[in-house]
Tab-separated table of C-alpha atoms in Angstrom:
chain	number	residue	atom	x	y	z
N	217	SER	CA	-14.166	-32.024	5.929
N	218	SER	CA	-17.356	-34.030	5.948
N	219	GLY	CA	-18.732	-32.546	2.751
N	220	ILE	CA	-22.035	-33.267	1.087
N	221	ASN	CA	-22.080	-36.780	-0.319
N	222	ALA	CA	-24.012	-40.025	-0.693
N	223	GLU	CA	-24.457	-40.299	3.085
N	224	TRP	CA	-26.896	-37.411	2.919
N	225	PRO	CA	-30.525	-38.014	1.845
N	226	LEU	CA	-30.043	-36.250	-1.471
N	227	ARG	CA	-30.842	-37.147	-5.036
N	228	PRO	CA	-27.475	-37.639	-6.790
N	229	GLY	CA	-26.440	-34.496	-8.596
N	230	LYS	CA	-29.629	-32.536	-7.905
N	231	TYR	CA	-28.609	-29.369	-6.138
N	232	ALA	CA	-29.472	-25.691	-6.420
N	233	MET	CA	-26.551	-23.787	-4.931
N	234	ASN	CA	-26.172	-20.104	-4.157
N	235	THR	CA	-22.764	-18.463	-3.873
N	236	HIS	CA	-24.333	-15.973	-1.428
N	237	CYS	CA	-27.529	-14.146	-0.521
N	238	HIS	CA	-27.969	-11.747	-3.435
N	239	ALA	CA	-29.197	-8.164	-3.103
N	240	ASP	CA	-29.995	-7.258	-6.713
N	241	HIS	CA	-32.369	-10.042	-7.745
N	242	VAL	CA	-34.635	-12.702	-6.236
N	243	THR	CA	-33.250	-16.233	-6.269
N	244	GLY	CA	-35.086	-19.057	-8.009
N	245	THR	CA	-33.723	-21.869	-5.831
N	246	ALA	CA	-36.951	-22.551	-3.931
N	247	ALA	CA	-38.864	-22.651	-7.221
N	248	LEU	CA	-36.291	-25.076	-8.654
N	249	ARG	CA	-36.736	-27.259	-5.597
N	250	SER	CA	-40.517	-27.296	-6.144
N	251	ALA	CA	-40.102	-28.143	-9.806
N	252	THR	CA	-37.342	-30.756	-9.603
N	253	GLY	CA	-37.103	-32.038	-6.036
N	254	CYS	CA	-33.524	-30.759	-5.760
N	255	GLN	CA	-31.894	-29.745	-2.491
N	256	THR	CA	-31.026	-26.083	-1.913
N	257	ILE	CA	-27.576	-25.240	-0.574
N	258	ILE	CA	-25.971	-22.054	0.738
N	259	SER	CA	-23.172	-21.228	3.171
N	260	LYS	CA	-23.976	-21.502	6.846
N	261	ALA	CA	-22.432	-18.066	7.375
N	262	SER	CA	-25.131	-16.494	5.190
N	263	ALA	CA	-27.825	-17.237	7.825
N	264	ALA	CA	-30.261	-17.749	4.928
N	265	GLN	CA	-32.724	-20.626	4.747
N	266	ALA	CA	-31.795	-23.725	2.750
N	267	ASP	CA	-31.994	-27.502	2.941
N	268	MET	CA	-28.275	-27.908	3.507
N	269	TYR	CA	-25.466	-25.603	4.620
N	270	LEU	CA	-21.807	-25.457	3.676
N	271	ASN	CA	-18.837	-24.538	5.811
N	272	ASP	CA	-15.434	-23.487	4.558
N	273	ASN	CA	-13.499	-26.209	2.691
N	274	GLU	CA	-16.390	-28.670	2.515
N	275	ILE	CA	-16.822	-30.745	-0.628
N	276	VAL	CA	-19.980	-31.147	-2.697
N	277	LYS	CA	-19.918	-34.411	-4.646
N	278	ILE	CA	-21.777	-34.296	-7.960
N	279	GLY	CA	-21.355	-37.639	-9.696
N	280	ASN	CA	-17.600	-38.055	-10.080
N	281	LEU	CA	-16.953	-34.357	-9.515
N	282	ASN	CA	-15.734	-32.856	-6.242
N	283	LEU	CA	-16.639	-29.193	-5.840
N	284	GLU	CA	-14.723	-27.439	-3.073
N	285	ALA	CA	-16.554	-24.674	-1.201
N	286	ARG	CA	-14.187	-21.874	-0.216
N	287	SER	CA	-15.362	-19.105	2.088
N	288	THR	CA	-14.676	-15.747	0.397
N	289	PRO	CA	-16.427	-13.096	2.536
N	290	GLY	CA	-16.192	-9.375	1.967
N	291	HIS	CA	-19.033	-8.684	-0.452
N	292	THR	CA	-21.245	-10.437	2.110
N	293	ASP	CA	-20.357	-12.569	5.119
N	294	GLY	CA	-21.753	-15.644	3.420
N	295	CYS	CA	-19.966	-15.498	0.065
N	296	MET	CA	-18.475	-18.731	-1.223
N	297	THR	CA	-16.361	-19.602	-4.238
N	298	PHE	CA	-16.847	-23.083	-5.672
N	299	VAL	CA	-13.650	-24.642	-7.036
N	300	LEU	CA	-13.545	-27.627	-9.389
N	301	HIS	CA	-9.886	-28.630	-9.262
N	302	SER	CA	-10.262	-31.491	-11.731
N	303	HIS	CA	-11.236	-29.025	-14.451
N	304	LYS	CA	-9.173	-26.075	-13.166
N	305	LEU	CA	-12.077	-23.673	-12.813
N	306	CYS	CA	-13.846	-21.710	-10.115
N	307	PHE	CA	-17.255	-20.095	-9.722
N	308	THR	CA	-16.602	-16.881	-7.828
N	309	GLY	CA	-20.073	-15.411	-7.370
N	310	ASP	CA	-19.788	-11.688	-6.695
N	311	ALA	CA	-16.469	-11.855	-4.835
N	312	LEU	CA	-14.354	-11.692	-7.994
N	313	MET	CA	-15.729	-10.483	-11.310
N	314	ILE	CA	-14.055	-9.898	-14.647
N	315	ARG	CA	-11.831	-6.844	-14.109
N	316	ALA	CA	-13.886	-5.957	-11.040
N	317	CYS	CA	-15.286	-7.327	-7.777
N	318	GLY	CA	-18.444	-7.158	-5.691
N	319	ARG	CA	-19.271	-3.916	-3.920
N	320	THR	CA	-18.690	-3.656	-0.178
N	321	ASP	CA	-20.947	-0.822	0.946
N	322	PHE	CA	-23.940	-2.857	2.182
N	323	GLN	CA	-24.966	-6.309	3.476
N	324	GLN	CA	-21.949	-6.933	5.782
N	325	GLY	CA	-19.586	-5.591	3.126
N	326	ASP	CA	-15.961	-5.195	4.186
N	327	ALA	CA	-13.370	-4.087	1.640
N	328	ARG	CA	-10.347	-5.337	3.578
N	329	LYS	CA	-11.982	-8.710	4.145
N	330	LEU	CA	-12.811	-8.976	0.433
N	331	TYR	CA	-9.241	-8.079	-0.558
N	332	HIS	CA	-7.842	-10.875	1.599
N	333	SER	CA	-10.520	-13.330	0.466
N	334	VAL	CA	-9.844	-12.802	-3.217
N	335	HIS	CA	-6.071	-12.801	-2.932
N	336	GLY	CA	-5.916	-15.633	-0.412
N	337	ARG	CA	-8.625	-17.979	-1.687
N	338	ILE	CA	-9.026	-17.261	-5.433
N	339	LEU	CA	-5.966	-15.566	-6.913
N	340	SER	CA	-3.825	-18.027	-4.974
N	341	LEU	CA	-5.048	-20.789	-7.314
N	342	SER	CA	-2.870	-21.783	-10.242
N	343	GLU	CA	-2.876	-19.064	-12.898
N	344	ASP	CA	-4.404	-21.391	-15.496
N	345	TYR	CA	-7.644	-21.796	-13.530
N	346	SER	CA	-10.662	-20.361	-15.331
N	347	VAL	CA	-12.839	-17.849	-13.467
N	348	TYR	CA	-16.618	-17.832	-13.899
N	349	PRO	CA	-18.239	-14.912	-12.055
N	350	ALA	CA	-21.931	-14.418	-11.269
N	351	HIS	CA	-22.196	-11.125	-13.134
N	352	ASP	CA	-20.697	-9.269	-16.038
N	353	TYR	CA	-22.249	-6.201	-17.591
N	354	GLN	CA	-20.330	-6.379	-20.869
N	355	GLY	CA	-21.385	-9.840	-22.005
N	356	ARG	CA	-18.225	-11.621	-20.906
N	357	THR	CA	-18.555	-15.027	-19.238
N	358	GLN	CA	-15.047	-16.188	-18.389
N	359	SER	CA	-11.676	-14.942	-17.252
N	360	SER	CA	-8.696	-16.618	-15.609
N	361	VAL	CA	-6.691	-16.273	-12.438
N	362	ARG	CA	-3.745	-15.033	-14.484
N	363	GLU	CA	-5.786	-12.366	-16.274
N	364	GLU	CA	-7.286	-11.017	-13.048
N	365	LYS	CA	-3.893	-10.938	-11.338
N	366	LEU	CA	-2.534	-8.910	-14.256
N	367	TYR	CA	-5.425	-6.729	-15.350
N	368	ASN	CA	-8.022	-6.314	-12.603
N	369	PRO	CA	-7.906	-2.547	-11.983
N	370	ARG	CA	-8.943	-2.893	-8.354
N	371	LEU	CA	-7.228	-6.038	-7.179
N	372	THR	CA	-3.817	-5.260	-8.689
N	373	LYS	CA	-3.551	-2.429	-6.170
N	374	SER	CA	-2.287	-2.503	-2.596
N	375	GLU	CA	-4.756	-3.234	0.178
N	376	ASP	CA	-5.045	0.429	1.205
N	377	GLU	CA	-5.479	1.542	-2.403
N	378	PHE	CA	-8.170	-1.106	-2.873
N	379	VAL	CA	-10.049	0.065	0.221
N	380	ASN	CA	-9.929	3.660	-1.037
N	381	ILE	CA	-11.285	2.597	-4.437
N	382	MET	CA	-14.142	0.660	-2.850
N	383	GLU	CA	-15.038	3.508	-0.512
N	384	ASN	CA	-15.327	5.931	-3.407
N	385	LEU	CA	-17.207	3.980	-6.089
N	386	GLY	CA	-20.262	6.200	-5.685
N	387	LEU	CA	-22.684	3.433	-6.615
N	388	LYS	CA	-26.442	3.827	-6.309
N	389	TYR	CA	-28.413	1.949	-3.672
N	390	PRO	CA	-29.519	-1.343	-5.296
N	391	ALA	CA	-33.033	-0.902	-6.656
N	392	LYS	CA	-34.191	-4.371	-5.599
N	393	ILE	CA	-32.355	-4.806	-2.291
N	394	ASP	CA	-35.334	-4.156	-0.018
N	395	VAL	CA	-37.324	-6.937	-1.653
N	396	SER	CA	-34.510	-9.242	-2.795
N	397	VAL	CA	-32.734	-9.740	0.528
N	398	PRO	CA	-35.856	-10.696	2.549
N	399	TRP	CA	-36.926	-13.137	-0.179
N	400	ASN	CA	-33.442	-14.567	-0.579
N	401	MET	CA	-33.038	-15.073	3.154
N	402	ARG	CA	-36.069	-17.370	2.751
N	403	CYS	CA	-34.545	-19.156	-0.287
N	404	GLY	CA	-36.815	-17.223	-2.661
N	405	PRO	CA	-40.496	-17.760	-3.494
N	406	THR	CA	-41.585	-21.369	-3.775
N	407	GLU	CA	-43.760	-20.968	-6.870
N	408	VAL	CA	-42.558	-18.597	-9.572
N	409	GLU	CA	-45.856	-19.056	-11.386
N	410	ASP	CA	-47.808	-17.484	-8.483
N	411	LYS	CA	-48.986	-14.238	-10.057
N	412	GLU	CA	-49.523	-12.511	-6.713
N	413	ILE	CA	-45.984	-13.234	-5.549
N	414	MET	CA	-44.477	-12.118	-8.859
N	415	ALA	CA	-46.547	-8.915	-8.758
N	416	ASP	CA	-45.245	-8.211	-5.239
N	417	ILE	CA	-41.650	-8.726	-6.371
N	418	ALA	CA	-42.167	-6.460	-9.398
N	419	ALA	CA	-43.591	-3.826	-7.047
N	420	ASN	CA	-40.603	-4.155	-4.671
N	421	LYS	CA	-42.841	-5.578	-1.937
N	422	PRO	CA	-40.988	-7.846	0.511
N	423	PRO	CA	-42.513	-11.160	1.661
N	424	ALA	CA	-45.124	-11.069	4.389
């Protein structure tokens, strides 16, 4: 793969990367770009705006670190997991969480696709790889491939059982989705200090 490296017109190590286009909150990547001059990055499959786009298996070079971008769709079409092999860890976004996974009932969600993504691209890593998800609602920050293979109550099931679980979660419609997705498709608001923009977001008003 070509990857993102010194051949690109980027400041070394200054990136704001999204694992996917989120539905439950507004991203701060455009504001970070305004504040720091960093480059924003997201998967090409997301169709969201950014300075640079990643395809499956491309490498992001950050100093001496090589971060592999693995396509892990299912929660959304544009989900990516970032794997740092040198440190045996992965950032899984919302594809794989601690004892859970991202929902699949909106935003191109596909339970079967997610099942194959997680098993084929994340749980196929060595069992001693650490897992850092985007969310956890119990204050946990880290798991491991081994733990999720053993204890994840959804992903230890068969594919058909997993699909049935995901189809019957009974989750509420995300409160912020109607404002978050339009903003996030635009890389988020440029200036977080703009009171009018922040008032619109608080009022669930999408961008003009």
